[in-house]
Coordinates of C-alpha atoms and ligand atoms in Angstrom, one line a residue:
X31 CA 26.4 5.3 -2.2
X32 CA 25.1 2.8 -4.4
X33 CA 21.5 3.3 -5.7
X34 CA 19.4 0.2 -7.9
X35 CA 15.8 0.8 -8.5
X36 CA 14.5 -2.5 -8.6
X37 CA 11.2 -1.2 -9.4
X38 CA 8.8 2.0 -9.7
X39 CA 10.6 2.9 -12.3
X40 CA 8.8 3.9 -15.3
X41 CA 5.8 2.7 -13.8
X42 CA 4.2 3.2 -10.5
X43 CA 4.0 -0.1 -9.0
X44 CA 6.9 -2.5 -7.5
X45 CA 8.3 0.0 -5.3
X46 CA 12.1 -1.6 -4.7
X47 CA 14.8 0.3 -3.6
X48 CA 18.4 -1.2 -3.2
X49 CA 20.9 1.2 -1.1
X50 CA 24.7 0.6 -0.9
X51 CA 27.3 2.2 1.5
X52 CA 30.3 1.4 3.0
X53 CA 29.1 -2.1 4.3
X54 CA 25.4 -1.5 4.8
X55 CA 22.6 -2.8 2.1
X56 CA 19.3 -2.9 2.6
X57 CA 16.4 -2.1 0.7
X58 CA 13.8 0.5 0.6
X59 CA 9.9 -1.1 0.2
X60 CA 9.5 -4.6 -1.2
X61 CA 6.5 -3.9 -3.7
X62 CA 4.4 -5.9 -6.1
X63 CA 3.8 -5.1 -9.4
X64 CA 0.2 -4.5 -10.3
X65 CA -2.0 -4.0 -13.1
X66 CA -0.8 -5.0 -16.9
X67 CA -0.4 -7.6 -18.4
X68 CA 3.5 -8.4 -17.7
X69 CA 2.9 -7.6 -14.1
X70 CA 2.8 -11.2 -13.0
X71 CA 5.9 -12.7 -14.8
X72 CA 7.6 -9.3 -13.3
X73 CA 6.4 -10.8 -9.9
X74 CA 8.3 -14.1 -10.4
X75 CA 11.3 -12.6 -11.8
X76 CA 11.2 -10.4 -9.1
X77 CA 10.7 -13.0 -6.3
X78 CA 13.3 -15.2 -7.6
X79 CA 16.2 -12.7 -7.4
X80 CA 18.6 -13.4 -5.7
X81 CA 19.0 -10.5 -3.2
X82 CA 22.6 -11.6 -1.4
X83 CA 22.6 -10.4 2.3
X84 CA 20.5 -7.4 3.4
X85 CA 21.0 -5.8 6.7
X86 CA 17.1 -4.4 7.2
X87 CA 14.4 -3.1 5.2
X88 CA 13.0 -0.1 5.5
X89 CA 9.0 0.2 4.6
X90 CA 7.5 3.3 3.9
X91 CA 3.4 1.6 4.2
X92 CA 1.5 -0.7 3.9
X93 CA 0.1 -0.5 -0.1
X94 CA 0.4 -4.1 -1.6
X95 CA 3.0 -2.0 -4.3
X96 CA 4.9 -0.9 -1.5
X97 CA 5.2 -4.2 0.5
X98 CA 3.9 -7.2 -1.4
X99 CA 6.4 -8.7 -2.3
X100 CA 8.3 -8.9 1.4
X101 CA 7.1 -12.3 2.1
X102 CA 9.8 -13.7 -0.1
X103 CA 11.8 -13.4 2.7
X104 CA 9.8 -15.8 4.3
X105 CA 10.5 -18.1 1.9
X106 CA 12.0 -21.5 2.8
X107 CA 14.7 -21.3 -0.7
X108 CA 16.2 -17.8 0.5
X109 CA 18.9 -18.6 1.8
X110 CA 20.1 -15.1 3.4
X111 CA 16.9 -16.0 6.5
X112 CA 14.7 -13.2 7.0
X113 CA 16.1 -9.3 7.9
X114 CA 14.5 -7.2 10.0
X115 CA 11.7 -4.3 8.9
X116 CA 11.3 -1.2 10.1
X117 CA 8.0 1.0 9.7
X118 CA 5.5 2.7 12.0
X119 CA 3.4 1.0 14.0
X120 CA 0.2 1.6 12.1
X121 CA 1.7 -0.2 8.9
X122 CA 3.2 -3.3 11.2
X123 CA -0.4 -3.3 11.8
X124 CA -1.8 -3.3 8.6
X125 CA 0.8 -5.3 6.4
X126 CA 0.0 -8.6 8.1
X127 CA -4.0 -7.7 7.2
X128 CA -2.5 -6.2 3.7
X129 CA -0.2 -9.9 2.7
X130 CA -3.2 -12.2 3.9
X131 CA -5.5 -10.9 1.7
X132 CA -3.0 -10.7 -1.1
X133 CA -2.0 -14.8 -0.5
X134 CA -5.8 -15.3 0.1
X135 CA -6.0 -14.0 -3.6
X136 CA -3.4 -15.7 -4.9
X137 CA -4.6 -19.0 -3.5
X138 CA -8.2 -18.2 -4.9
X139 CA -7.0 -17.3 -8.3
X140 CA -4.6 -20.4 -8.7
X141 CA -7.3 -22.6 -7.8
X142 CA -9.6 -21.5 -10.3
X143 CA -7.3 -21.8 -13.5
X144 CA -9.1 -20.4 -16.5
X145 CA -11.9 -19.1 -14.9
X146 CA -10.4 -15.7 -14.9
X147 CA -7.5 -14.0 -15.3
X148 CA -5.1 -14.2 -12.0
X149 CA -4.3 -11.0 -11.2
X150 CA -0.9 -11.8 -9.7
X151 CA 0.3 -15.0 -11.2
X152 CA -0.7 -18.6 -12.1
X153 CA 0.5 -20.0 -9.0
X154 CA 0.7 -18.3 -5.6
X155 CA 4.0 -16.4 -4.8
X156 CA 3.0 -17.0 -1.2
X157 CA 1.0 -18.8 1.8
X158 CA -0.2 -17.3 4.6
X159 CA 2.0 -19.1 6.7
X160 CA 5.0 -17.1 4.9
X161 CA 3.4 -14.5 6.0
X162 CA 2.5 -14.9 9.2
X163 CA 6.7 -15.9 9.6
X164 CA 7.1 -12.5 7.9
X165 CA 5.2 -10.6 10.2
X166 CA 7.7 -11.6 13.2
X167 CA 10.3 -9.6 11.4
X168 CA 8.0 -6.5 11.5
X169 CA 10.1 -3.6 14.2
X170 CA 7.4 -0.6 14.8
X171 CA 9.2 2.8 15.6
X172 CA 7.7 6.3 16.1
X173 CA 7.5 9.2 13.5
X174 CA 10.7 11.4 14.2
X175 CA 12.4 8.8 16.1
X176 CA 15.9 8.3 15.2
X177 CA 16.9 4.6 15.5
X178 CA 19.9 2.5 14.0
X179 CA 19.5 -0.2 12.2
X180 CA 23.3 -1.0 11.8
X181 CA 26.0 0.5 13.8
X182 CA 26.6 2.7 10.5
X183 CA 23.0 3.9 9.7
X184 CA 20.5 6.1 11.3
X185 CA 17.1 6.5 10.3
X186 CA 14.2 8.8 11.1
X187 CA 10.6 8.4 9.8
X188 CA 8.4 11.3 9.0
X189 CA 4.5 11.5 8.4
X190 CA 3.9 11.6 4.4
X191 CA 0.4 12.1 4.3
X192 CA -0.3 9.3 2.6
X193 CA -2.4 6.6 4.1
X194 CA -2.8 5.9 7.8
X195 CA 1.3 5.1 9.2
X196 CA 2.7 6.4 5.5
X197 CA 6.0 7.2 6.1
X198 CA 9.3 9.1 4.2
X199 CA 12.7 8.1 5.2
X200 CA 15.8 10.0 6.4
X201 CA 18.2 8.0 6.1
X202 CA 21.7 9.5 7.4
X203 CA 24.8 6.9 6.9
X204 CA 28.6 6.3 6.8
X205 CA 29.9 6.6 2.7
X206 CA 33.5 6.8 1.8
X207 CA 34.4 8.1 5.4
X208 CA 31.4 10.9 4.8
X209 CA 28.1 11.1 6.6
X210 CA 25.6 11.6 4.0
X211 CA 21.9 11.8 4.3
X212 CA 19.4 9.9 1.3
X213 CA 16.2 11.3 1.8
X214 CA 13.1 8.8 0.2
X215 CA 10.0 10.4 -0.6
X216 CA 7.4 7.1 -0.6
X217 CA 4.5 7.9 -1.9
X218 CA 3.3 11.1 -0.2
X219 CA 0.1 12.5 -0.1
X220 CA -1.9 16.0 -0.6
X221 CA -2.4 18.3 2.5
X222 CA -6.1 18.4 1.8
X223 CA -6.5 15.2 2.6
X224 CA -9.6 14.2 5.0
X225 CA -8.2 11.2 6.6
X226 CA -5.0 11.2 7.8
X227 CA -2.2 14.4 9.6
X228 CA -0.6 16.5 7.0
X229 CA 2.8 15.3 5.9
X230 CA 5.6 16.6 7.4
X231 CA 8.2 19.0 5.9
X232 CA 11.7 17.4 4.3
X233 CA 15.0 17.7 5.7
X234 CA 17.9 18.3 3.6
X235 CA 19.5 15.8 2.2
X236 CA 22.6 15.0 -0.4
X237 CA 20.6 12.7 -2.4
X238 CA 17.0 12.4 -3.0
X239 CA 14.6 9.5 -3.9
X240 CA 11.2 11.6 -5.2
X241 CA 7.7 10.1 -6.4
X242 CA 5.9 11.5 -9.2
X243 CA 2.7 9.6 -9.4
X244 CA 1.0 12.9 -10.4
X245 CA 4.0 14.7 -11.7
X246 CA 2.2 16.0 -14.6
X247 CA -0.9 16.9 -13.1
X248 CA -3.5 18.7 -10.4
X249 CA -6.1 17.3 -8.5
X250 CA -9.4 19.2 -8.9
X251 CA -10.0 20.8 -5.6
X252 CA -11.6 19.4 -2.8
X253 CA -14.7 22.0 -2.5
X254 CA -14.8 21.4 -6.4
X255 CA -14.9 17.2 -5.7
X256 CA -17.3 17.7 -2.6
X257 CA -20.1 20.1 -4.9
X258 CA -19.9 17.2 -7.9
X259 CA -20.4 14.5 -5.5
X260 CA -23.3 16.5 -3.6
X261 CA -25.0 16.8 -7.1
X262 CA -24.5 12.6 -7.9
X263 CA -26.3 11.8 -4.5
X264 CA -28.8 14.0 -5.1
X265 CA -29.7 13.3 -8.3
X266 CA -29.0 9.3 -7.9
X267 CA -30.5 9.1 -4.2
X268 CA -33.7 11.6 -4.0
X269 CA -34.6 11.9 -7.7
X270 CA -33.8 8.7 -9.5
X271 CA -34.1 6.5 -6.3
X272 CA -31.2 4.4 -7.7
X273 CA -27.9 3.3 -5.9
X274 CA -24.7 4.8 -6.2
X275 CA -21.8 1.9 -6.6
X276 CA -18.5 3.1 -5.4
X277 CA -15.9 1.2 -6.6
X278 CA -12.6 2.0 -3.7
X279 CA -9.3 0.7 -2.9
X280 CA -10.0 -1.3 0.9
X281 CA -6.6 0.6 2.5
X282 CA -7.4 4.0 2.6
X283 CA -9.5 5.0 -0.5
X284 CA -12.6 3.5 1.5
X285 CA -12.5 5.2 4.9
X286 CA -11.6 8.3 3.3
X287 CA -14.9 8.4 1.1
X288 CA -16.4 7.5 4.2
X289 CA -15.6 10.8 6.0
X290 CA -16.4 12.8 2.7
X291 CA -19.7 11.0 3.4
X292 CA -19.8 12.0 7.1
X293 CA -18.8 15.9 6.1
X294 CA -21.4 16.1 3.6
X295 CA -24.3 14.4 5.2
X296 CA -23.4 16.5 8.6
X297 CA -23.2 19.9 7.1
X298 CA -26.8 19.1 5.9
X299 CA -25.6 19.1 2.2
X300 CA -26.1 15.6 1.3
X301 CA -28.7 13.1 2.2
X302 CA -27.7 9.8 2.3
X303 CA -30.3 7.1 4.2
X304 CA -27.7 3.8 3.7
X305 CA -24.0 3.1 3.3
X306 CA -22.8 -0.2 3.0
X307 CA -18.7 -1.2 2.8
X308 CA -19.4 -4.7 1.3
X309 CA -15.4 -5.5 2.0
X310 CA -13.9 -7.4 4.9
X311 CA -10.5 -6.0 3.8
X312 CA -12.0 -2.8 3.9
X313 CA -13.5 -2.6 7.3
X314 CA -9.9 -5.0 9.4
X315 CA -8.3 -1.6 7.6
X316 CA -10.8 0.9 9.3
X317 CA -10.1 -0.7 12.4
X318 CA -6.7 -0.7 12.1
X319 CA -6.7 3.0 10.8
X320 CA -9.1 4.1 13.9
X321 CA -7.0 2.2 16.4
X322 CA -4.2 4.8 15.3
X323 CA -6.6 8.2 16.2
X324 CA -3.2 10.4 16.8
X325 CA -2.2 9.5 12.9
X326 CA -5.5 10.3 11.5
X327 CA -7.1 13.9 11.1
X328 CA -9.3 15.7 13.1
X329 CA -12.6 15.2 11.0
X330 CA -11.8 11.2 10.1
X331 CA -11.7 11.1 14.3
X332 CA -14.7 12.6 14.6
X333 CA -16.3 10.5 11.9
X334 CA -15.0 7.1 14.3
X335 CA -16.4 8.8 17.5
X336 CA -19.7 9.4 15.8
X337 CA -19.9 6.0 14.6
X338 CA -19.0 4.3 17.8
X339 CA -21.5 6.5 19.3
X340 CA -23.9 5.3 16.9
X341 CA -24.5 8.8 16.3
X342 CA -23.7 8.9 12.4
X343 CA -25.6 10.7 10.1
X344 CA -26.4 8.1 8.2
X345 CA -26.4 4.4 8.4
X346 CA -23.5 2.5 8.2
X347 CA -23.4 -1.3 7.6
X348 CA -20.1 -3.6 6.9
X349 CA -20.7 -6.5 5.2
X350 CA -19.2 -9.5 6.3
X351 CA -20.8 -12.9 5.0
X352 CA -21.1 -13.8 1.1
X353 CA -24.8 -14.1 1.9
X354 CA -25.1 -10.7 3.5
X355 CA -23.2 -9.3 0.0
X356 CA -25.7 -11.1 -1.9
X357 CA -28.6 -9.6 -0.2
X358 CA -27.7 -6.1 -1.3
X359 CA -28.1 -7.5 -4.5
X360 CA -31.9 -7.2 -3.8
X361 CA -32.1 -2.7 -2.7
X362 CA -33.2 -1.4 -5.3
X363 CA -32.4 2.2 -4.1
X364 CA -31.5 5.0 -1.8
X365 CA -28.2 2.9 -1.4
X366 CA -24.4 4.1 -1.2
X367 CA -22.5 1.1 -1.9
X368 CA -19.0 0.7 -1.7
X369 CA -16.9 -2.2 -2.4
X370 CA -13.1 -3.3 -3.5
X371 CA -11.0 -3.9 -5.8
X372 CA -11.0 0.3 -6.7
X373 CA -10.5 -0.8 -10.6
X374 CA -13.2 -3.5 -10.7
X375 CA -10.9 -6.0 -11.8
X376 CA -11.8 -8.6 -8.8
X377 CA -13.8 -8.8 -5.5
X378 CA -17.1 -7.6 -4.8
X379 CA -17.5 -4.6 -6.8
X380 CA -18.0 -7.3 -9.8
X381 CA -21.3 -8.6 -8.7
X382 CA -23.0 -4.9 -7.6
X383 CA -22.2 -3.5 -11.2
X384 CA -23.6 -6.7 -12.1
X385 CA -26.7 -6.0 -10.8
X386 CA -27.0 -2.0 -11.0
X387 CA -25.0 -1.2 -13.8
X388 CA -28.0 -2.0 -16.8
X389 CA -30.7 0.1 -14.3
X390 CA -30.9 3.9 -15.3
X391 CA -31.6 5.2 -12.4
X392 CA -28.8 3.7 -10.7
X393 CA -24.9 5.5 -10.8
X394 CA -21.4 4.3 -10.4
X395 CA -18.8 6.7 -8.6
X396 CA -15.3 6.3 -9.2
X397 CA -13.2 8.2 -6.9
X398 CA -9.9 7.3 -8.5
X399 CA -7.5 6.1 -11.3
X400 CA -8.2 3.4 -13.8
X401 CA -5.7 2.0 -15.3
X402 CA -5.4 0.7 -19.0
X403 CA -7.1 -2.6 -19.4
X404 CA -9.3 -2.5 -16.4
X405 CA -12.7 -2.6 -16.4
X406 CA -12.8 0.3 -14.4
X407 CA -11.2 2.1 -17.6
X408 CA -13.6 0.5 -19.7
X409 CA -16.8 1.6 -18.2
X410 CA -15.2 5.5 -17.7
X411 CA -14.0 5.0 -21.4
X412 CA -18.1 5.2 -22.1
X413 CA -18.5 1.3 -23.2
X414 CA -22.1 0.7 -23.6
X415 CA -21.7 -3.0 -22.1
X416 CA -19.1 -4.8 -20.4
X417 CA -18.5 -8.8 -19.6
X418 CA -19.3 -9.6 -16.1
X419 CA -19.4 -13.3 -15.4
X420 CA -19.5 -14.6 -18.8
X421 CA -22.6 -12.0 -19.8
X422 CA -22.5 -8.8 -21.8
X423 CA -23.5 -6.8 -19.3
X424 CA -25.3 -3.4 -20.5
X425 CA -24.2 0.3 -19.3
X426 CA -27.3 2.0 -18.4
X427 CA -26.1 3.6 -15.4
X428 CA -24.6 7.2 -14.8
X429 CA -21.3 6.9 -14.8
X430 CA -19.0 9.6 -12.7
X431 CA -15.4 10.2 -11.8
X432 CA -14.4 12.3 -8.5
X433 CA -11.4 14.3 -9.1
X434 CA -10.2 15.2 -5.9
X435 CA -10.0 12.3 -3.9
X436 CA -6.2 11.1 -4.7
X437 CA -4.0 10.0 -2.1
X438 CA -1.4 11.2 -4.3
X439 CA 0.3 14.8 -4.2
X440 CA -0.9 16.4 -7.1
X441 CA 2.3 18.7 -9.5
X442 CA 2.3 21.5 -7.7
X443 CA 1.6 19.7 -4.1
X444 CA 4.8 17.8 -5.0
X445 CA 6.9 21.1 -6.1
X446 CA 5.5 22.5 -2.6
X447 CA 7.0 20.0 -0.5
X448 CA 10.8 20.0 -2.4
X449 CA 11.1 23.6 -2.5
X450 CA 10.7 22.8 1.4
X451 CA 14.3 21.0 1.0
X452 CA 16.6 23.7 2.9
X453 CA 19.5 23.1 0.4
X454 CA 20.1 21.6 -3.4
X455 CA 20.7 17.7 -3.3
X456 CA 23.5 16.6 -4.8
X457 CA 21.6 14.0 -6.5
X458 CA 18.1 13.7 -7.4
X459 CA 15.8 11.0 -9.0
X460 CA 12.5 10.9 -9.5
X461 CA 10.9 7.7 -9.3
X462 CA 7.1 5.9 -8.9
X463 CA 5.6 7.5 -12.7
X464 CA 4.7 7.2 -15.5
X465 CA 7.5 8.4 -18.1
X466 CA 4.9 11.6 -19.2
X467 CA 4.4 12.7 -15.5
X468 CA 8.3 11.5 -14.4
X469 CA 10.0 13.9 -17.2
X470 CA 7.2 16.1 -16.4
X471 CA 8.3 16.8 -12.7
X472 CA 11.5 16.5 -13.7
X473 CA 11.1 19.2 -16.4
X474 CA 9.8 21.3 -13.9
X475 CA 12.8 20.9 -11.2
X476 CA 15.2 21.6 -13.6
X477 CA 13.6 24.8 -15.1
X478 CA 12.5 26.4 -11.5
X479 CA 15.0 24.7 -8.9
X480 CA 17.9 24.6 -11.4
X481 CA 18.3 21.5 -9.9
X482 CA 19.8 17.7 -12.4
X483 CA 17.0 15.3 -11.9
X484 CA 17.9 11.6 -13.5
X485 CA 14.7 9.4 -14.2
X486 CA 15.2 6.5 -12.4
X487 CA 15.8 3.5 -14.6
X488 CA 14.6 0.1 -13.8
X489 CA 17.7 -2.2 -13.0
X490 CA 20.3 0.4 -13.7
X491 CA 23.1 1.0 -11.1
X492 CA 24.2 4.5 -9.7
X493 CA 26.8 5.4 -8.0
X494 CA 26.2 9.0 -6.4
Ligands
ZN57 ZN1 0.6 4.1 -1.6

């Protein structure tokens, strides 16, 4: 078997997987890269690669890192025509909703050269008629579900926790006259998690793909997250009478600060009088998400029923129009506002710290990572004032990072879920990190598994 990480390696973006055996080749995830500066001339190099023939790709969800990049199959100058994808139905669901979005922001970026830096590349890699040619090729199967994508392969996919459809993939196939079984982590999430099933346990497997986003670190825990957030509403909401800005990723991130809302405000802990999710991405992926109830958990059902019951404990407005954004501009408090891109680097968050970050009494609540070079980073960095549409925009507003709201296994959530693995692989990588918290994990498997890990490599062959 033939392994070539074509990306998320070293890094955690650009998820790419290229698998070899006997005559079967197909890839694992088809991701963009994001964030940094050399993401976008990655994109392009990435996109113009020749790829030969693939028999199928399988995706394990629908993050942009994960399946970004798929509509270059779409693509009129690759030549091989378009293979078929495999994932659960909740991600066939959301990756056409996922791609738009992404070309809608490519277009918007490319026609506005200079005005600020395109997040993906100067021109766009895509239309959204590739994608809605893409989205043909989308195949839904059921978790646990063995299905054959070529006469040689089988494949099963199993809850990982992750986001709403998230999948790890089983893949058993035909190798030098062997069966063997790869086993492909994807990004998997922690069992705490409030809105979506926990992940299933691993089967064994000879070689293993693993994810170490958070290799080298542990979430703070979820009653620790909930007490700090209880404390920022408070303070922000009753005392100050300010607005709390939420910066959140639309896919997942959102919805799930959304339920923490609904736990909170229904247990009587928190008072909240108005939420908004200024984010049309954010609310086509809560109806995708709620369409799937038997992939989400318990409490994030409840939360839907109560909402479309009108029975909430608080009030709950989407956004839609550019007008209707603008007019939050004008609450001066008592507000929970939440809006995309979760690192501030585009979309609507951009005009609400605008407007709340130079008032004291107002707060912004980050409920996730910020990468290098973000604005996100800079305002958690402590910078007393940050550009925002040409201005120096002052800092006067708390500012407050929630712990415990990754969708990311945490170190020791990772270890949990390998030590599951009935026997020792026969080869291991570790994938989807940084380098500290991919030697980290691997550190750790070595010393208390005894098992070989190899750090995946980006664009190195192996041969297992
Ligand atoms: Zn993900």
């Amino acid at each position: 078997m033939k392994l070539k990480f074509l990306g998320a390696a070293g890094e955690v973006t650009g998820s790419c997987l290229l698998v070899e055996a006997d005559d079967a080749r197909f890839l694992i995830d088809c991701g963009m890269f994001q964030g940094g500066r050399d993401a976008a001339p990655k994109n392009r190099r990435a996109y113009a690669r020749e790829l030969g023939r693939l028999d199928f790709v399988l995706l394990t969800h629908a993050h942009i890192d994960h399946c970004g990049l798929l509509p270059r199959f779409a693509w009129p100058r690759h030549g091989a025509g378009l293979p078929a994808i495999y994932c659960t139905k909740p991600t066939a669901d959301l990756v056409p909703v996922m791609l738009a979005d992404s070309a809608f922001v490519q277009s918007r970026a490319a026609a506005r050269p200079g005005r600020r830096r395109a997040p993906v590349t100067e021109s766009p890699l895509y239309t959204l008629e590739d994608v809605r040619r893409l989205a043909t090729r989308l195949n839904a199967v059921p978790y646990g579900v063995e299905f054959l994508p070529h006469p040689q392969v089988a494949v099963r996919l199993h809850n990982a926790g992750h986001i709403v459809g998230a999948a790890f993939v089983e893949v058993r196939l035909a190798d030098g006259g062997r069966r063997r079984t790869l086993l492909a982590s994807g990004d998997l999430g922690e069992n705490s998690a409030l809105l979506v099933r926990d992940r299933d346990l691993p089967p064994p497997a000879d070689v293993l793909v693993v994810e170490s986003t958070y290799g080298d670190r542990n979430h703070r825990s979820l009653q620790d997250t909930e007490t700090e957030l209880v404390e920022v509403l408070h303070e922000v909401l009753q005392e100050r009478r300010g607005n709390v800005v939420v910066p959140a990723f639309a896919l997942g991130r959102a919805q799930e600060f959304l339920v923490l809302l609904y736990r909170l405000a229904k247990a009587g802990r928190a008072r909240v009088p108005l939420v908004f999710v200024d984010s049309p991405l954010a609310r086509q992926a809560a109806e995708v998400t709620f369409a799937h109830l038997d992939a989400v958990d318990e409490e994030a059902a409840e939360f839907h029923c109560a909402e479309r019951a009108r029975k909430l404990p608080f009030a709950l407005r989407y956004t839609e129009s550019v007008e209707d954004s603008m007019f939050l501009n004008s609450i001066r408090g008592g507000a929970v506002i939440i809006a995309a891109s979760g690192m501030c680097e585009a979309g609507r968050i951009r005009h609400h710290l605008r407007h709340n970050l130079p008032r004291r009494e107002c707060a912004v609540l980050f409920t996730g990572f910020q990468a290098a070079g973000t604005l996100g980073r800079r305002i958690v960095d402590g910078a007393r004032s940050v550009p925002l549409f040409g201005e120096s925009i002052p800092v006067n507003a708390s500012v407050h990072t929630l712990g415990g709201l990754s969708a990311h296994a945490g170190q020791d959530s990772l270890m949990d879920w390998l030590r599951a693995i009935a026997r020792k692989p026969r080869a291991v990588f570790v994938n989807h990190g940084e380098p500290l918290a991919a030697h980290t994990l691997s550190s750790r498997l070595a010393s208390e598994m005894r098992w070989s890990p190899t750090i995946a490599e980006a664009e190195t062959g192996y041969e297992t």
